[in-house]
XYZ file of C-alpha atoms in Angstrom:
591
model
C 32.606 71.494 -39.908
C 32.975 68.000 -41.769
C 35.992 68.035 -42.152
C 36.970 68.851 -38.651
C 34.949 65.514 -37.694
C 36.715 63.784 -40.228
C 39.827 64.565 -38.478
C 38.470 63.824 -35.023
C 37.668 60.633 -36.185
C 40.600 59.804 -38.547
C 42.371 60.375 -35.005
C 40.868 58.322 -32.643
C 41.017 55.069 -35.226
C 44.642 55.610 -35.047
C 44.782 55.770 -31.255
C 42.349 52.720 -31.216
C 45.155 50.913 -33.818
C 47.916 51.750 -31.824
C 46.235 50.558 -28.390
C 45.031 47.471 -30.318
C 48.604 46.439 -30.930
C 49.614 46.968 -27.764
C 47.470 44.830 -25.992
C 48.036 42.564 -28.651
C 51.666 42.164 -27.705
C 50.405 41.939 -24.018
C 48.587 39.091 -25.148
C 51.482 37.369 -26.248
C 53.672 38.488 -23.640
C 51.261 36.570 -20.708
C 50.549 33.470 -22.849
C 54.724 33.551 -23.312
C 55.206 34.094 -19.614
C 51.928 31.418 -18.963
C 54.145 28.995 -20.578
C 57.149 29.346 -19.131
C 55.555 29.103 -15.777
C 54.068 25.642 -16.817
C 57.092 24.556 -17.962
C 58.596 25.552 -14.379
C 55.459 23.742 -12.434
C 52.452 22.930 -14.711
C 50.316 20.826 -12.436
C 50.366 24.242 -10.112
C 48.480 26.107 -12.827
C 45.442 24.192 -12.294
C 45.371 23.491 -8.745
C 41.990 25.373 -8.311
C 40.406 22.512 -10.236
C 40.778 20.074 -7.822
C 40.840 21.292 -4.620
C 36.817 21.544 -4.754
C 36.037 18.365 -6.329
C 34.218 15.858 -4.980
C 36.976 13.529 -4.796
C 39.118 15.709 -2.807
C 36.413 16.811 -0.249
C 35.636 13.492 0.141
C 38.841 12.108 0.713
C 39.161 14.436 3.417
C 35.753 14.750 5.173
C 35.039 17.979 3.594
C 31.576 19.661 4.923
C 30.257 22.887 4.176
C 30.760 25.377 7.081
C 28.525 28.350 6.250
C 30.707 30.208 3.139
C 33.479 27.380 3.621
C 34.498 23.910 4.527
C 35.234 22.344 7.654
C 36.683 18.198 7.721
C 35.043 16.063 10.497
C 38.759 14.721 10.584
C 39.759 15.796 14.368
C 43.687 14.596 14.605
C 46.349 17.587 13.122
C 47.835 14.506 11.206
C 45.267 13.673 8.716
C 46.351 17.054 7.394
C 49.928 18.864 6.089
C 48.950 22.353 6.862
C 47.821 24.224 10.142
C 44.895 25.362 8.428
C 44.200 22.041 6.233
C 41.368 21.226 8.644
C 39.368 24.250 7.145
C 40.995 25.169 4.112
C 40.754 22.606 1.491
C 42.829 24.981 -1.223
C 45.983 25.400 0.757
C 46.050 21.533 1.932
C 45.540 20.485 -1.755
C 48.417 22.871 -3.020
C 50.798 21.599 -0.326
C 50.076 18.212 -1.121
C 50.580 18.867 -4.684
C 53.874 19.986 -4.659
C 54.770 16.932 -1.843
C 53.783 14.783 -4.814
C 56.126 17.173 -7.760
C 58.624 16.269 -5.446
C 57.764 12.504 -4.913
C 57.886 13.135 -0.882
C 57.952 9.228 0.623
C 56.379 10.092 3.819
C 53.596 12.070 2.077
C 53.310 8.976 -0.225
C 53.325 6.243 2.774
C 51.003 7.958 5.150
C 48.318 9.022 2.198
C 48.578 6.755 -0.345
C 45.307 7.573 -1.803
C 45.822 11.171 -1.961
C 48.873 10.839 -3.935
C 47.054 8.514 -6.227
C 44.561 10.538 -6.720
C 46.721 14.037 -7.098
C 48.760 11.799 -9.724
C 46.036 10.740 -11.606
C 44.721 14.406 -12.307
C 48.252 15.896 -13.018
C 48.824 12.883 -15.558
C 52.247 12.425 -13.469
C 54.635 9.589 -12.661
C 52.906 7.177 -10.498
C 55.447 5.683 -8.181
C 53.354 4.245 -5.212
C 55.302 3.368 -1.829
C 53.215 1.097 -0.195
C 51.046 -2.054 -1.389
C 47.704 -3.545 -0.273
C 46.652 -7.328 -0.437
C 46.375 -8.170 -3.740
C 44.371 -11.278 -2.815
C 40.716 -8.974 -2.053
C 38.265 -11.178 -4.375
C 35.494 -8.931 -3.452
C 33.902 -6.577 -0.954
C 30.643 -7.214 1.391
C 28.957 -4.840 3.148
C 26.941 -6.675 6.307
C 24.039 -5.471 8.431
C 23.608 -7.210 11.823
C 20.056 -6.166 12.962
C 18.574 -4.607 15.637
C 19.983 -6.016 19.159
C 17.651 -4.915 21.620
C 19.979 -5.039 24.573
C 21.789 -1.706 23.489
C 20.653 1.275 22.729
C 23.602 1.809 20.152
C 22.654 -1.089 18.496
C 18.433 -0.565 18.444
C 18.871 0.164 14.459
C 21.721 -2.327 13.661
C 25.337 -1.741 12.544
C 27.222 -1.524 9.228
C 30.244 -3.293 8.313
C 32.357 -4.091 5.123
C 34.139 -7.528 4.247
C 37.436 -7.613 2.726
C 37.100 -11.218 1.101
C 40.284 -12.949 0.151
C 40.315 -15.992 -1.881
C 40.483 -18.286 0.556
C 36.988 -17.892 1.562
C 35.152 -15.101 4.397
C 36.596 -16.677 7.565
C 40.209 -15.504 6.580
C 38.869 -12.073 5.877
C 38.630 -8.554 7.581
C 36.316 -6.073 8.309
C 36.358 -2.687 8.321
C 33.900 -0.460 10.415
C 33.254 2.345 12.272
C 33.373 1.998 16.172
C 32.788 4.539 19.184
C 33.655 3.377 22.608
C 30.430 3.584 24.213
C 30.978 0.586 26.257
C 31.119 2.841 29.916
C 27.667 4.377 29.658
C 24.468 2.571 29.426
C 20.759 4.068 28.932
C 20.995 7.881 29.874
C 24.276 8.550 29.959
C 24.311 7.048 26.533
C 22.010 9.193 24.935
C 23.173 12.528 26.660
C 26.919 11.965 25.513
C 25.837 10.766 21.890
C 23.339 13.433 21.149
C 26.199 16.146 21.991
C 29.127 13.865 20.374
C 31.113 13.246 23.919
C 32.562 9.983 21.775
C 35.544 9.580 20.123
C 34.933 7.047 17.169
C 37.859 5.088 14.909
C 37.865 3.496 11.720
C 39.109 -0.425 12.392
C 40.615 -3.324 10.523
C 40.172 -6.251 12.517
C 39.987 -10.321 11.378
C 36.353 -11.361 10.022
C 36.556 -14.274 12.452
C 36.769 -12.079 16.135
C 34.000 -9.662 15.237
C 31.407 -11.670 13.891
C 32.264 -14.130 16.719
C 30.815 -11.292 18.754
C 27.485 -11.031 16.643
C 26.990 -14.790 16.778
C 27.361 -15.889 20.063
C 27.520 -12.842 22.251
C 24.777 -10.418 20.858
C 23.371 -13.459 18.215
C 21.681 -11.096 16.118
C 20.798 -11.983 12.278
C 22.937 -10.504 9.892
C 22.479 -9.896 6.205
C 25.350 -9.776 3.757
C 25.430 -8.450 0.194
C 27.986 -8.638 -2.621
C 29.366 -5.098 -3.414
C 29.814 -3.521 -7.152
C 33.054 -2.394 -6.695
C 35.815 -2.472 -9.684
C 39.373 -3.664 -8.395
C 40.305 -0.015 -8.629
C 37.720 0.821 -6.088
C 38.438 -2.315 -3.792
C 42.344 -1.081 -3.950
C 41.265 2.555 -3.039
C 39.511 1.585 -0.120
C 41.958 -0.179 1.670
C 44.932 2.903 0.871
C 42.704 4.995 2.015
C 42.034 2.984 4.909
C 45.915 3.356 5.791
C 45.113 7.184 5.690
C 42.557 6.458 8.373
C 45.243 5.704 11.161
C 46.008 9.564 11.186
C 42.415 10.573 12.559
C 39.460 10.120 14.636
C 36.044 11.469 14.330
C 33.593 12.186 16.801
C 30.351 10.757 17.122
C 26.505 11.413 17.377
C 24.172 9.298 17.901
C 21.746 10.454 15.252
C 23.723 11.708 12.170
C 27.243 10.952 12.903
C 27.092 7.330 13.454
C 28.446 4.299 11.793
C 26.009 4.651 9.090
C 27.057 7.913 8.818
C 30.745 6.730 8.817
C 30.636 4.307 6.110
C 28.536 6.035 3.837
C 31.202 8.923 3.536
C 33.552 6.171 3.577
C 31.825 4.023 0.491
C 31.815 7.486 -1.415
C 35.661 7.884 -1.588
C 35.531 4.805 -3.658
C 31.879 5.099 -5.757
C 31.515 7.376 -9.028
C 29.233 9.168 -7.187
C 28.191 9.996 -3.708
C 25.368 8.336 -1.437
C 23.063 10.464 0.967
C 24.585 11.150 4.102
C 23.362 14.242 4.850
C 20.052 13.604 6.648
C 18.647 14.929 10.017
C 19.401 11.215 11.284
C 20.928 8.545 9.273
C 20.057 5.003 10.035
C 22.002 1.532 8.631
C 19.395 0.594 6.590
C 19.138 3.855 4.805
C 22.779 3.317 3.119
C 21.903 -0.325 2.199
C 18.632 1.185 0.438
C 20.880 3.795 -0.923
C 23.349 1.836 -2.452
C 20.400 -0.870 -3.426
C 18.198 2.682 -5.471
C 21.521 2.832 -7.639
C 22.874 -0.792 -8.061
C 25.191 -1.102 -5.885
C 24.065 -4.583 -3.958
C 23.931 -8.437 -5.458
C 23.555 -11.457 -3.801
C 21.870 -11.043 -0.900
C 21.890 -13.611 1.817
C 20.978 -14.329 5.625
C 22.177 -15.573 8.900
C 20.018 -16.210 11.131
C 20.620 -15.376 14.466
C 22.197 -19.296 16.554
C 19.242 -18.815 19.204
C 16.408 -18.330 16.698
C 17.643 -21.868 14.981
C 18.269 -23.111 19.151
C 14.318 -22.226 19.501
C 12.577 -24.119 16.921
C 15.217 -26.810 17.303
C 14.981 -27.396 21.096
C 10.628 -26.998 20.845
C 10.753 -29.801 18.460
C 12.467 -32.442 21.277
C 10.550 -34.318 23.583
C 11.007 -33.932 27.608
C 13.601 -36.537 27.518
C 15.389 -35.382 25.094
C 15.156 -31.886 26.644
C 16.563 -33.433 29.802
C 19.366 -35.270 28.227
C 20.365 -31.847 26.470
C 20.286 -29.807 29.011
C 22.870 -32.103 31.048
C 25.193 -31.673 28.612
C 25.918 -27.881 29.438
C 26.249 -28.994 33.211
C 28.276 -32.656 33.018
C 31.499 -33.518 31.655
C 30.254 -36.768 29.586
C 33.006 -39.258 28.237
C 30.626 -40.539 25.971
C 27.027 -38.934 24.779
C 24.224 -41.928 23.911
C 21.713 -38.607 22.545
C 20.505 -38.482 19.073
C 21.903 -36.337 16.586
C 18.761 -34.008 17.182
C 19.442 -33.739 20.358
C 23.519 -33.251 19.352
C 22.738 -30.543 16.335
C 20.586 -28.470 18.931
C 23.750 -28.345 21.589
C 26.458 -27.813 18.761
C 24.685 -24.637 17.421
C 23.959 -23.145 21.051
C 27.017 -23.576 22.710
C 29.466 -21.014 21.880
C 26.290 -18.899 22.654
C 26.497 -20.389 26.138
C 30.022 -20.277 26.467
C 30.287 -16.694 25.263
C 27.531 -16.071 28.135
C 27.474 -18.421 30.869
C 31.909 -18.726 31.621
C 31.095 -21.023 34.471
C 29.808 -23.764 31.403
C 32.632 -23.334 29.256
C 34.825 -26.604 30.707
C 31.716 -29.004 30.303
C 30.642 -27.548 27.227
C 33.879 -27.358 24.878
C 34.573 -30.847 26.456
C 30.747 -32.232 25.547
C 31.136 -30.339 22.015
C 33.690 -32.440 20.948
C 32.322 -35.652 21.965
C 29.220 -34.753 20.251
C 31.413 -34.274 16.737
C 32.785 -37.582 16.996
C 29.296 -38.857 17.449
C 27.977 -37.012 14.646
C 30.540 -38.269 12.467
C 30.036 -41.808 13.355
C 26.688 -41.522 12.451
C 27.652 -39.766 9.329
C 25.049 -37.048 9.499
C 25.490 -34.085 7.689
C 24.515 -30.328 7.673
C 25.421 -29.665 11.839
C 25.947 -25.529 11.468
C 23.742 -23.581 9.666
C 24.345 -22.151 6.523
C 23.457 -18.400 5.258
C 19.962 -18.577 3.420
C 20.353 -17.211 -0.197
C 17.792 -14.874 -1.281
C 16.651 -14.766 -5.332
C 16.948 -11.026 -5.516
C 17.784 -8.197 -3.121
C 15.684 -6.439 -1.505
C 15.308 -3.254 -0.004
C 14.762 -2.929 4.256
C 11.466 -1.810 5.597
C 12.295 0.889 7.602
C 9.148 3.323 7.278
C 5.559 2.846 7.327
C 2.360 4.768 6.430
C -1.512 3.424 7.766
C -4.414 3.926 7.332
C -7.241 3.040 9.796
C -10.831 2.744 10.509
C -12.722 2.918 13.836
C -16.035 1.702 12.863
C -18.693 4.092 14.277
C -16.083 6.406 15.487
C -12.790 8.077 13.527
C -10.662 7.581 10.799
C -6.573 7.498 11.799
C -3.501 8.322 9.722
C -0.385 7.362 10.576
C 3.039 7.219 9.498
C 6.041 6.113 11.071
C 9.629 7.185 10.097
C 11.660 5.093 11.432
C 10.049 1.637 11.710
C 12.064 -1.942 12.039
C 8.456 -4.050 12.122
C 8.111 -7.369 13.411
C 6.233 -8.336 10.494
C 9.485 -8.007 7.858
C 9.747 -11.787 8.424
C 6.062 -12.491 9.054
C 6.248 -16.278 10.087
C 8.672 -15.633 12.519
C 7.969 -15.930 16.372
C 9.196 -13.435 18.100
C 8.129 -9.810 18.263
C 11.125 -7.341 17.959
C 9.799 -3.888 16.878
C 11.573 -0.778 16.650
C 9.055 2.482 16.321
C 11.019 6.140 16.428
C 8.772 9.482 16.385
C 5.662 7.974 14.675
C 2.684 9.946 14.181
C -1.018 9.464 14.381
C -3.895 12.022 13.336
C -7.535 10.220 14.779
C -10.410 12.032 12.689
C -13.467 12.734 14.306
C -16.627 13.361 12.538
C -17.603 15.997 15.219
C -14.877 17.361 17.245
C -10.993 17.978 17.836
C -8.656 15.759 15.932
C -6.586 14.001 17.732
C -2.980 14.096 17.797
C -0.595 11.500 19.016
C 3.304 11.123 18.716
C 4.985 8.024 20.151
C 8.414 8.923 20.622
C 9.875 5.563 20.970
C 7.817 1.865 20.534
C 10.126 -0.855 21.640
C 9.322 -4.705 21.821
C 11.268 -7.328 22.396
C 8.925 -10.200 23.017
C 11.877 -13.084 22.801
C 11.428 -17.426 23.888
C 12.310 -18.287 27.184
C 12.712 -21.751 27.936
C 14.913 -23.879 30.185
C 18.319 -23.189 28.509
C 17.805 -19.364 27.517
C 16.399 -18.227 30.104
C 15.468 -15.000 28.525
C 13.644 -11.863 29.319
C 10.469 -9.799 27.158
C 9.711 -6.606 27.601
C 8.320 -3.231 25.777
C 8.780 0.357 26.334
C 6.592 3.205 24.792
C 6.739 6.847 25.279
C 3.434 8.725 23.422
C 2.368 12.166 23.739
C -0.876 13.475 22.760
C -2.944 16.868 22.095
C -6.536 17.168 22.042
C -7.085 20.825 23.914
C -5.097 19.471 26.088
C -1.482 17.905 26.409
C -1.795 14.334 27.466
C 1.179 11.334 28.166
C 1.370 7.650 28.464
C 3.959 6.531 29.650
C 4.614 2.328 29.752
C 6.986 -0.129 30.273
C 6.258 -4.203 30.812
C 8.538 -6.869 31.838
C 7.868 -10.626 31.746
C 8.382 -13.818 29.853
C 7.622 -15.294 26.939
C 7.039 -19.274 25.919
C 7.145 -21.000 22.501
C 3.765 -23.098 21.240
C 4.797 -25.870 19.353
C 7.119 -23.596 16.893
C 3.870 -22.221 15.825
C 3.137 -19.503 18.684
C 4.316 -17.390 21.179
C 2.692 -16.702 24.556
C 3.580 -14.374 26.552
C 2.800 -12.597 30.191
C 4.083 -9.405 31.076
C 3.908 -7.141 33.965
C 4.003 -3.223 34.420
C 3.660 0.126 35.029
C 2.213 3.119 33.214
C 2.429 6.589 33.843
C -0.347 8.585 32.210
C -3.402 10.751 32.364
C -4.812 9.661 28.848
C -6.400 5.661 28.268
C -5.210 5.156 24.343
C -6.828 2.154 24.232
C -10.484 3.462 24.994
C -8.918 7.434 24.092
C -10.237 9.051 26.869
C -9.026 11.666 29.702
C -8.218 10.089 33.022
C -9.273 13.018 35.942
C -5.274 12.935 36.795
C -1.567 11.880 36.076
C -1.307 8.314 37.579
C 1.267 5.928 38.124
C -0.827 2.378 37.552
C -0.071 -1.526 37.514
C -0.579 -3.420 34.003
C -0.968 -6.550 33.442
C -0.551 -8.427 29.898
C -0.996 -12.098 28.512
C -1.492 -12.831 25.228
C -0.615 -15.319 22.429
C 0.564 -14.155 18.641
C 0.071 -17.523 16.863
C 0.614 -17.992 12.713
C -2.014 -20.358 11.049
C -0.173 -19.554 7.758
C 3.002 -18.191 6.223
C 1.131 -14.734 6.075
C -1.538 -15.007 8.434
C -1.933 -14.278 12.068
C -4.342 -14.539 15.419
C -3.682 -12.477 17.874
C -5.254 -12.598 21.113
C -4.603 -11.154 24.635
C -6.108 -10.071 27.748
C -4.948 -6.777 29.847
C -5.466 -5.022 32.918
C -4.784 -1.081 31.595
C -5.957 2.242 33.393
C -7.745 0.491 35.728
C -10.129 -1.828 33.044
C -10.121 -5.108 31.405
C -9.182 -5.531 27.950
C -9.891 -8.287 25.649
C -8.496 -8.199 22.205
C -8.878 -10.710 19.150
C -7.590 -9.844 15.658
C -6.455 -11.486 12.728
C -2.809 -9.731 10.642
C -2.873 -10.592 6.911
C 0.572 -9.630 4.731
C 0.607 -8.944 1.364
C 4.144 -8.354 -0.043
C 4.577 -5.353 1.593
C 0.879 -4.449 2.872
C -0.060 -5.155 6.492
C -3.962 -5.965 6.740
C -4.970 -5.770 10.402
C -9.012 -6.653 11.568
C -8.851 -5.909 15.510
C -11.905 -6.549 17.820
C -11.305 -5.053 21.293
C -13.462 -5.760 24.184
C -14.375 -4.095 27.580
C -17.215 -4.293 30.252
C -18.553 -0.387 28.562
C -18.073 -0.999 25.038
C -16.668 -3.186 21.675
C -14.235 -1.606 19.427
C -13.528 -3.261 16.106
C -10.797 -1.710 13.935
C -9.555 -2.290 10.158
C -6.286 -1.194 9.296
C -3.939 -1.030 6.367
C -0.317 -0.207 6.407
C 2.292 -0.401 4.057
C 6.008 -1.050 4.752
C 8.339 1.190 2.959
């Protein structure tokens, strides 16, 4: 019997030999046979590599699509396959061999592609078209929030292509939808289901920020980029692979935020957030700011802001003697070079918006330069105000509050452009998005309040801008019950001796719920407001607020004092009516 196992076993290690050399020879027959394929075509081999990699998903708007991708790319030319638009293998393969072959129109229209497809084959890099060399560095720029359009409530993103001969010979490259037909509701309805068509653009510094100045005049903050020459080169051949394409847009996460985030990570060693339930401008400048990305940070402040305090500071006569200027052709000006600085940094503001003054007012301009020369005084425009370090932007907030004798509140707001980011500034231009509130009683329901937009605009009128204030605010609440207020005022606003604002404002609210005294009115009603107040800084970070108002049928009379801290609002709020006083302490902290 052991012997007959012996030869079982004596047999199968000689199978098991004989099948070990075999597949041994296999071995070296596909390893012979691997070779002489990647002697045929060795970047082919490793193709798979590459087609998932961030680079390459990037470069062509790569998303996941449930088990696969998808490219927010919309024109058939951005890609070289019928299925490119979905199938990031196939397009990378078919570009691959369009660079074996050194294919001139694949190298002219995607320039960065075949850089990039080059650079992980370790090929021949033979490029076919050329950008400026003469880029010293990049900026990316963030005009603020222009209240005038709802596209623009949370400000814009662009980026600077500086040359060396300084930013007003520049471009700028940025991400525009044509929204320009619709205004308010058709607005929103089209952007929240992407009805736009959006384009990357190159335009000249010089025409867009023209528009920013003196046609919106918003402020606008610029910061240095860390890009490599490499990177500053890649951006603008990939920018000639832009021309191919459009891409449509959302208002909430598909916006020019949106746009040049995913644009900014074809260049960067590693991506920025972009996918977010809404993406906002500032949330790409704090991006690239959490990782390094910013320097330099300076300001512009918006031409009317600098028109303001200028034009409060003249006397009546010279008030008189400016405002004559915009209306009458002089052929020669006697004013003083107050009165001169004030028109030369408001009038391509007025041209820009009153056509009817542009004769007088180009004509008066250049007078007043001659006069300012002769008097030799310097420093006529404004310059950008330098900042020692860069900083993040405010966008959020969280509060806490205390109703003496009443509740505690929690709040937080996510998407929160405050007033109070500059806090000796005059004007009051708030942007509040689906904040929340949570009032704690000791006995009782908590109450709950959502306010799904809080918009001021509380802006100087005087008797060359000629402007309007107003506020909107939409707040739903639940306490057993569903409640609403709904509110919008409209009025003017006046400055106090560049010190103060006062204001009076008119309007209506629509509402069965009195937030102010926080409880139930018997029905929905559509009522008149009335509001006049003054916001008035005794320091560089201290405040007096008071106002009187005629809300849900009662008269309001509120004093408070707003201390900041860094980045910590301190409110003390005293609120008066004929029933009751109200005094409030609140603390909330700008993120």
């Amino acid at each position: 019997m052991s012997l007959f196992l012996l030869s079982i076993c004596y047999y199968l290690i000689e199978k098991w030999q004989k099948l070990a050399t075999i597949i041994l020879l296999m071995n070296k027959i596909y390893l012979f046979l691997l070779f002489l394929l990647y002697l045929i075509s060795p970047p082919l081999l490793f193709a798979e590599d590459h087609y998932t990699s961030r680079e390459w998903l990037n470069l062509l708007y790569y998303e996941q699509s449930g088990s696969g991708y998808k490219s927010l790319a919309e024109e058939d030319g951005f890609f070289i396959t019928k299925q490119g638009k979905t199938n990031p293998k196939d397009e990378y393969e078919a570009s691959l061999k369009l660079v074996l072959a050194q294919d001139l129109t694949f190298k002219t229209k995607f320039p960065l592609r075949y850089k990039y497809i080059v650079k992980q084959h370790n090929l021949q890099y033979a490029p076919a078209v050329q950008v400026p060399a003469n880029i010293n560095k990049v900026l990316i720029a963030y005009p603020n929030r222009y209240m005038n359009n709802p596209a623009s409530m949370f400000g814009h993103l662009f980026l600077v292509l500086e040359t060396n001969k300084g930013i007003l010979d520049s471009d700028i490259l940025h991400y525009i939808a044509d929204t320009a037909a619709d205004r308010s509701i058709g607005y929103m309805i089209k952007g929240l289901s992407g009805q736009y068509k959006g384009w990357f653009l190159r335009e000249p510094y010089y025409k867009k920020i023209k528009g920013y100045n003196y046609v919106e005049d918003r402020d606008i903050i610029y910061y240095d980029l860390k890009l490599s020459k490499e990177q500053t080169e890649n951006l603008q051949l990939h920018y000639i692979e832009l021309q191919n394409s459009f891409f449509y847009y959302y208002f909430l996460d598909k916006n020019c935020a949106f746009f040049i985030g995913k644009l900014l990570n074809i260049v960067l060693d590693s991506d920025i957030a972009t996918k977010r339930s809404y993406i906002i401008p500032s949330q790409i400048i704090n991006d690239l700011f959490d990782v390094n990305l910013l320097e330099n940070e300076r300001l512009r402040v918006a031409n009317t802001k600098v028109f303001n305090r200028l034009f409060t500071g003249l006397n009546d006569e010279q008030k008189r003697g400016l405002i004559t200027l915009f209306h009458e052709k002089k052929e020669s000006i006697q004013a003083d070079p107050d009165v001169l600085k004030a028109f030369i940094i408001i009038s391509e503001y007025m041209i820009s918006n009153h056509s009817d003054l542009a004769d007088n007012i180009r004509s008066n301009r250049i007078t007043a330069y001659k006069k300012l020369k002769d008097l030799e005084t310097s420093n006529i425009r404004q310059t950008d105000v330098k900042k020692e370090s860069v900083n993040r932007i405010q966008s959020e907030s969280i509060g806490l509050s205390r109703v003496f004798n009443n509740y505690y509140e929690i709040s937080f707001n996510p998407i929160y452009f405050s007033e109070y980011d500059h806090f000796n500034i005059l004007e009051v231009i708030s942007v509040k998005g689906l904040g929340t509130k949570i009032n704690l009683y000791p006995n009782g329901h908590p109450l709950y309040q959502l306010d799904l937009v809080d918009l001021n605009n509380i802006i100087q009128s005087n008797d060359v801008l000629n402007s309007f204030s107003w506020k909107i605010k939409s707040s739903i609440f639940y306490k057993d019950s569903i409640l609403t207020n709904q509110e919008v005022y409209y009025g003017f606003s006046w400055n106090v001796m560049n010190r103060g604002l006062l204001y009076s404002l008119v309007g209506l609210n629509y509402t069965n719920f009195d937030d102010i005294s926080e409880i139930n009115l018997d029905s929905l009603k559509l009522l008149p407001t009335i509001q006049i107040g003054l916001n008035h800084n005794l320091t560089d970070n201290l405040k007096i607020i008071v106002s009187y108002e005629n809300k849900f049928q009662k008269d309001y009379i509120t004093t408070g004092f707003i201390y900041k801290y860094n980045n910590l609002l301190n409110k003390l709020i005293l609120i008066n009516n004929k029933d009751h006083s109200t005094v409030k302490l609140s603390f909330e902290y700008l993120l």
